[in-house]
PDB file of C-alpha atoms in Angstrom:
ATOM      1  CA  ARG R  37       0.019  -0.017   0.083  1.00 78.00           C
ATOM      2  CA  ALA R  38       1.085   3.576  -0.514  1.00 86.00           C
ATOM      3  CA  ILE R  39       0.361   6.686   1.704  1.00 91.00           C
ATOM      4  CA  LEU R  40       0.815  10.180   0.421  1.00 92.00           C
ATOM      5  CA  LEU R  41       1.195  12.838   2.919  1.00 93.00           C
ATOM      6  CA  SER R  42      -0.274  15.934   1.309  1.00 92.00           C
ATOM      7  CA  ASP R  43      -1.581  19.068   2.677  1.00 90.00           C
ATOM      8  CA  LYS R  44      -1.224  22.955   1.916  1.00 90.00           C
ATOM      9  CA  ALA R  45      -0.325  23.165   5.578  1.00 88.00           C
ATOM     10  CA  PHE R  46       2.916  21.143   4.984  1.00 89.00           C
ATOM     11  CA  ALA R  47       4.205  23.690   2.287  1.00 87.00           C
ATOM     12  CA  GLY R  48       7.439  25.401   3.197  1.00 85.00           C
ATOM     13  CA  SER R  49       8.404  22.843   5.879  1.00 85.00           C
ATOM     14  CA  ASP R  50      12.102  22.726   6.645  1.00 87.00           C
ATOM     15  CA  THR R  51      13.723  19.536   7.914  1.00 87.00           C
ATOM     16  CA  LEU R  52      12.522  19.800  11.444  1.00 88.00           C
ATOM     17  CA  ALA R  53       8.908  20.312  10.302  1.00 90.00           C
ATOM     18  CA  THR R  54       9.302  17.529   7.655  1.00 90.00           C
ATOM     19  CA  ALA R  55      10.631  15.055  10.271  1.00 91.00           C
ATOM     20  CA  HIS R  56       7.846  15.920  12.695  1.00 92.00           C
ATOM     21  CA  ILE R  57       5.243  15.303   9.966  1.00 93.00           C
ATOM     22  CA  LEU R  58       6.887  12.014   8.875  1.00 94.00           C
ATOM     23  CA  SER R  59       7.188  10.845  12.452  1.00 94.00           C
ATOM     24  CA  LYS R  60       3.481  11.406  13.183  1.00 94.00           C
ATOM     25  CA  ALA R  61       2.635   9.388  10.037  1.00 94.00           C
ATOM     26  CA  ILE R  62       5.095   6.511  11.266  1.00 95.00           C
ATOM     27  CA  ARG R  63       3.401   6.515  14.690  1.00 93.00           C
ATOM     28  CA  LYS R  64      -0.138   6.368  13.031  1.00 94.00           C
ATOM     29  CA  LEU R  65       0.987   3.369  10.931  1.00 92.00           C
ATOM     30  CA  GLY R  66       1.757   1.312  14.093  1.00 90.00           C
ATOM     31  CA  PRO R  67       4.799  -0.587  15.476  1.00 94.00           C
ATOM     32  CA  PHE R  68       7.927  -0.814  13.162  1.00 93.00           C
ATOM     33  CA  GLU R  69      11.229  -2.478  13.232  1.00 92.00           C
ATOM     34  CA  ALA R  70      13.030  -0.037  10.797  1.00 93.00           C
ATOM     35  CA  VAL R  71      12.343   3.205   9.099  1.00 94.00           C
ATOM     36  CA  LEU R  72      14.594   3.568   5.955  1.00 92.00           C
ATOM     37  CA  CYS R  73      15.386   7.017   4.850  1.00 91.00           C
ATOM     38  CA  GLY R  74      17.867   8.283   2.193  1.00 88.00           C
ATOM     39  CA  ASP R  75      21.069   9.685   3.542  1.00 85.00           C
ATOM     40  CA  GLU R  76      20.622  13.173   1.871  1.00 77.00           C
ATOM     41  CA  THR R  77      18.220  14.993  -0.456  1.00 74.00           C
ATOM     42  CA  THR R  78      19.460  16.488  -3.665  1.00 69.00           C
ATOM     43  CA  ASP R  79      17.693  19.902  -2.964  1.00 69.00           C
ATOM     44  CA  GLY R  80      19.244  20.719   0.472  1.00 68.00           C
ATOM     45  CA  GLY R  81      21.687  17.865   1.269  1.00 70.00           C
ATOM     46  CA  THR R  82      21.534  18.583   4.978  1.00 77.00           C
ATOM     47  CA  ALA R  83      21.123  14.938   6.101  1.00 81.00           C
ATOM     48  CA  GLN R  84      19.080  16.231   9.000  1.00 86.00           C
ATOM     49  CA  VAL R  85      15.641  14.478   8.524  1.00 90.00           C
ATOM     50  CA  SER R  86      16.559  10.939   9.430  1.00 93.00           C
ATOM     51  CA  PRO R  87      18.066  11.810  12.809  1.00 93.00           C
ATOM     52  CA  GLN R  88      15.281  14.328  13.503  1.00 93.00           C
ATOM     53  CA  ILE R  89      12.642  11.466  12.756  1.00 94.00           C
ATOM     54  CA  ALA R  90      14.601   9.240  15.145  1.00 96.00           C
ATOM     55  CA  GLU R  91      14.549  11.955  17.850  1.00 95.00           C
ATOM     56  CA  PHE R  92      10.762  12.484  17.553  1.00 94.00           C
ATOM     57  CA  LEU R  93      10.094   8.655  17.616  1.00 95.00           C
ATOM     58  CA  GLY R  94      12.544   8.186  20.552  1.00 95.00           C
ATOM     59  CA  VAL R  95      14.638   5.501  18.811  1.00 96.00           C
ATOM     60  CA  PRO R  96      18.318   5.131  17.754  1.00 95.00           C
ATOM     61  CA  ASN R  97      19.489   6.518  14.330  1.00 95.00           C
ATOM     62  CA  VAL R  98      22.292   4.958  12.192  1.00 94.00           C
ATOM     63  CA  MET R  99      23.494   7.137   9.429  1.00 93.00           C
ATOM     64  CA  HIS R 100      25.271   6.326   6.135  1.00 93.00           C
ATOM     65  CA  VAL R 101      24.185   2.645   6.004  1.00 92.00           C
ATOM     66  CA  SER R 102      25.819   0.859   3.156  1.00 91.00           C
ATOM     67  CA  ALA R 103      24.785  -2.773   4.092  1.00 92.00           C
ATOM     68  CA  LEU R 104      22.073  -4.275   6.334  1.00 91.00           C
ATOM     69  CA  GLU R 105      21.509  -7.826   7.314  1.00 92.00           C
ATOM     70  CA  VAL R 106      18.841  -9.260   9.663  1.00 92.00           C
ATOM     71  CA  ALA R 107      20.089 -12.247  11.747  1.00 90.00           C
ATOM     72  CA  PRO R 108      17.685 -15.101  12.582  1.00 89.00           C
ATOM     73  CA  ASP R 109      17.633 -13.823  16.202  1.00 89.00           C
ATOM     74  CA  GLY R 110      16.276 -10.458  14.987  1.00 87.00           C
ATOM     75  CA  LEU R 111      19.510  -8.612  15.482  1.00 92.00           C
ATOM     76  CA  PHE R 112      20.373  -6.125  12.739  1.00 93.00           C
ATOM     77  CA  ARG R 113      23.855  -6.088  11.501  1.00 94.00           C
ATOM     78  CA  ILE R 114      24.696  -2.808   9.833  1.00 93.00           C
ATOM     79  CA  ARG R 115      27.655  -1.372   7.932  1.00 93.00           C
ATOM     80  CA  SER R 116      28.051   2.364   8.040  1.00 92.00           C
ATOM     81  CA  GLN R 117      30.334   4.307   5.960  1.00 89.00           C
ATOM     82  CA  ILE R 118      32.608   6.850   7.882  1.00 86.00           C
ATOM     83  CA  ASP R 119      35.215   8.898   5.987  1.00 84.00           C
ATOM     84  CA  HIS R 120      37.496   6.212   4.563  1.00 86.00           C
ATOM     85  CA  ALA R 121      36.370   3.348   6.763  1.00 90.00           C
ATOM     86  CA  TYR R 122      33.279   1.295   7.849  1.00 89.00           C
ATOM     87  CA  LEU R 123      31.656   1.045  11.183  1.00 91.00           C
ATOM     88  CA  LEU R 124      30.062  -2.231  12.019  1.00 93.00           C
ATOM     89  CA  ILE R 125      27.057  -2.173  14.199  1.00 93.00           C
ATOM     90  CA  GLU R 126      24.770  -4.704  15.838  1.00 93.00           C
ATOM     91  CA  ILE R 127      21.476  -3.218  16.990  1.00 93.00           C
ATOM     92  CA  ARG R 128      17.829  -4.334  17.863  1.00 93.00           C
ATOM     93  CA  SER R 129      14.828  -2.616  16.516  1.00 89.00           C
ATOM     94  CA  PRO R 130      13.193  -0.256  16.394  1.00 95.00           C
ATOM     95  CA  MET R 131      15.478   2.254  14.699  1.00 94.00           C
ATOM     96  CA  VAL R 132      15.788   4.736  11.940  1.00 95.00           C
ATOM     97  CA  LEU R 133      18.416   4.123   9.278  1.00 94.00           C
ATOM     98  CA  SER R 134      19.496   6.453   6.541  1.00 92.00           C
ATOM     99  CA  VAL R 135      20.965   4.603   3.609  1.00 90.00           C
ATOM    100  CA  VAL R 136      23.705   5.667   1.161  1.00 88.00           C
ATOM    101  CA  ARG R 137      22.767   5.729  -2.593  1.00 84.00           C
ATOM    102  CA  ASP R 138      24.587   2.607  -3.509  1.00 82.00           C
ATOM    103  CA  VAL R 139      23.137   0.350  -0.666  1.00 83.00           C
ATOM    104  CA  ASN R 140      20.968  -1.485  -3.226  1.00 83.00           C
ATOM    105  CA  VAL R 141      20.848  -2.041  -7.038  1.00 84.00           C
ATOM    106  CA  PRO R 142      17.277  -1.337  -7.960  1.00 82.00           C
ATOM    107  CA  ARG R 143      15.419  -4.044  -9.704  1.00 84.00           C
ATOM    108  CA  TYR R 144      13.953  -3.694 -13.300  1.00 87.00           C
ATOM    109  CA  VAL R 145      10.443  -2.501 -13.156  1.00 89.00           C
ATOM    110  CA  THR R 146       8.273  -4.457 -15.699  1.00 92.00           C
ATOM    111  CA  LEU R 147       5.133  -3.204 -17.403  1.00 92.00           C
ATOM    112  CA  MET R 148       3.174  -5.775 -15.522  1.00 92.00           C
ATOM    113  CA  ASN R 149       4.617  -4.236 -12.229  1.00 90.00           C
ATOM    114  CA  ILE R 150       3.468  -0.863 -13.282  1.00 89.00           C
ATOM    115  CA  LEU R 151      -0.003  -1.948 -14.227  1.00 91.00           C
ATOM    116  CA  GLU R 152      -0.216  -3.825 -10.913  1.00 89.00           C
ATOM    117  CA  ALA R 153       0.839  -0.696  -8.990  1.00 87.00           C
ATOM    118  CA  GLU R 154      -2.004   1.218 -10.606  1.00 86.00           C
ATOM    119  CA  GLN R 155      -4.440  -1.140  -8.931  1.00 88.00           C
ATOM    120  CA  LYS R 156      -2.985  -0.727  -5.320  1.00 88.00           C
ATOM    121  CA  ASP R 157      -4.764   1.358  -2.661  1.00 87.00           C
ATOM    122  CA  LEU R 158      -3.330   4.869  -2.372  1.00 88.00           C
ATOM    123  CA  GLN R 159      -4.322   6.770   0.813  1.00 90.00           C
ATOM    124  CA  VAL R 160      -3.801  10.463   1.135  1.00 93.00           C
ATOM    125  CA  TRP R 161      -3.276  11.807   4.650  1.00 93.00           C
ATOM    126  CA  SER R 162      -3.508  15.435   5.459  1.00 89.00           C
ATOM    127  CA  SER R 163      -2.701  17.282   8.713  1.00 88.00           C
ATOM    128  CA  LYS R 164      -6.137  16.222  10.010  1.00 87.00           C
ATOM    129  CA  GLU R 165      -5.392  12.445   9.748  1.00 89.00           C
ATOM    130  CA  LEU R 166      -2.065  12.992  11.546  1.00 88.00           C
ATOM    131  CA  ASP R 167      -3.534  14.935  14.456  1.00 82.00           C
ATOM    132  CA  LEU R 168      -0.822  17.596  14.159  1.00 83.00           C
ATOM    133  CA  THR R 169      -1.163  19.807  17.223  1.00 71.00           C
ATOM    134  CA  GLU R 170       2.534  20.803  17.641  1.00 71.00           C
ATOM    135  CA  PRO R 171       3.740  23.993  16.040  1.00 79.00           C
ATOM    136  CA  TRP R 172       6.216  22.274  13.682  1.00 78.00           C
ATOM    137  CA  VAL R 173       4.306  22.291  10.500  1.00 85.00           C
ATOM    138  CA  GLY R 174       4.757  24.270   7.243  1.00 82.00           C
ATOM    139  CA  LEU R 175       6.637  27.524   6.812  1.00 82.00           C
ATOM    140  CA  SER R 176       5.191  29.166   9.987  1.00 80.00           C
ATOM    141  CA  GLY R 177       6.523  26.087  12.002  1.00 80.00           C
ATOM    142  CA  SER R 178       9.874  25.996  10.528  1.00 81.00           C
ATOM    143  CA  PRO R 179      12.675  27.638  12.460  1.00 82.00           C
ATOM    144  CA  THR R 180      14.958  27.604   9.418  1.00 81.00           C
ATOM    145  CA  GLU R 181      14.740  30.592   7.127  1.00 76.00           C
ATOM    146  CA  MET R 182      16.389  30.610   3.745  1.00 74.00           C
ATOM    147  CA  LEU R 183      17.876  33.900   3.008  1.00 80.00           C
ATOM    148  CA  GLY R 184      19.113  33.052  -0.422  1.00 79.00           C
ATOM    149  CA  LEU R 185      20.617  30.436  -2.699  1.00 76.00           C
ATOM    150  CA  SER R 186      23.436  30.809  -5.143  1.00 81.00           C
ATOM    151  CA  ALA R 187      25.536  28.352  -7.173  1.00 82.00           C
ATOM    152  CA  PRO R 188      29.388  28.557  -6.657  1.00 82.00           C
ATOM    153  CA  GLN R 189      31.311  29.610  -9.660  1.00 84.00           C
ATOM    154  CA  LYS R 190      32.986  26.721 -11.209  1.00 83.00           C
ATOM    155  CA  LYS R 191      36.571  27.406 -12.046  1.00 82.00           C
ATOM    156  CA  VAL R 192      37.784  24.626 -14.383  1.00 81.00           C
ATOM    157  CA  ARG R 193      41.506  24.456 -14.683  1.00 81.00           C
ATOM    158  CA  SER R 194      43.368  21.953 -16.654  1.00 83.00           C
ATOM    159  CA  GLU R 195      46.989  21.243 -17.237  1.00 84.00           C
ATOM    160  CA  MET R 196      48.731  18.904 -19.633  1.00 87.00           C
ATOM    161  CA  LEU R 197      51.665  17.135 -18.011  1.00 89.00           C
ATOM    162  CA  PRO R 198      54.845  17.051 -20.075  1.00 89.00           C
ATOM    163  CA  GLY R 199      56.600  13.841 -20.997  1.00 91.00           C
ATOM    164  CA  ASP R 200      55.721  10.370 -21.897  1.00 92.00           C
ATOM    165  CA  PHE R 201      53.169   8.237 -20.098  1.00 91.00           C
ATOM    166  CA  GLU R 202      55.393   7.074 -17.313  1.00 92.00           C
ATOM    167  CA  GLN R 203      56.776  10.666 -16.578  1.00 92.00           C
ATOM    168  CA  GLN R 204      53.129  11.943 -16.535  1.00 91.00           C
ATOM    169  CA  ALA R 205      52.061   9.078 -14.186  1.00 92.00           C
ATOM    170  CA  ALA R 206      54.990   9.803 -11.882  1.00 91.00           C
ATOM    171  CA  GLU R 207      54.319  13.574 -11.937  1.00 91.00           C
ATOM    172  CA  LEU R 208      50.481  12.991 -11.179  1.00 91.00           C
ATOM    173  CA  ALA R 209      51.331  10.536  -8.431  1.00 91.00           C
ATOM    174  CA  ASP R 210      53.665  12.996  -6.781  1.00 90.00           C
ATOM    175  CA  ARG R 211      51.241  15.776  -6.896  1.00 89.00           C
ATOM    176  CA  LEU R 212      48.387  13.569  -5.487  1.00 89.00           C
ATOM    177  CA  HIS R 213      50.827  12.449  -2.625  1.00 90.00           C
ATOM    178  CA  ARG R 214      51.669  16.127  -1.762  1.00 88.00           C
ATOM    179  CA  LEU R 215      48.020  17.077  -1.592  1.00 88.00           C
ATOM    180  CA  GLY R 216      47.449  14.172   0.839  1.00 85.00           C
ATOM    181  CA  PHE R 217      45.359  11.927  -1.530  1.00 83.00           C
ATOM    182  CA  LEU R 218      47.839   9.099  -1.649  1.00 71.00           C
TER     183      LEU R 218
END
C-alpha cells in the first residue's frame, strides 16, 4: 500500500517540520522495526531528516548505512560508511536508518509491475489524519529561514603534464601525494 502525505499546511516545511510530519505518520502506521530514509536529499543535502525522525520517535538512528542484514535472532547487522572506513554495528529494533545511494541495486520494473501498482490502494493523509497539534508544520512552524541560494562559480583548470606516459604518471602520483590523496 502507499500513503501520500499531502496538505497545503505542509508547504514550506524545513527539515524539522518535515521530520515531525513524517514521525506522526510513522506512529499512526503502528509498530515498526526499521524506518529507511535516504542519507541526503538532492535539494538541500542537509542529512538532518533521518536523525530528527529518530529523535521524535525516541529510537536510535544509524547514518550512512551501506549494508544491512537481519540475523535469525532479529539482531540487525549494519555497515555504516565513515570517512575512509566502515563502522560495523549490531542493533535491535526499532530504529531509523539512513542509507547511502549505493546500498542497493534497483530491480527492473516491468510493465506488469506498473499495471499492478496502478491497482494498489493509495491513501492520502492530511494534517487532520495526523493530528498535528505541535507547531512544527509548514513554513510558519519551521525555525529555518532561507535567506538566499546561489551556485558557486566553477573554475575549471586543466593542465597537460609534459613527458611520456610514465613521466606523466609519476608527476601525477607525486602531486596527489603532496596534496594528501595518496
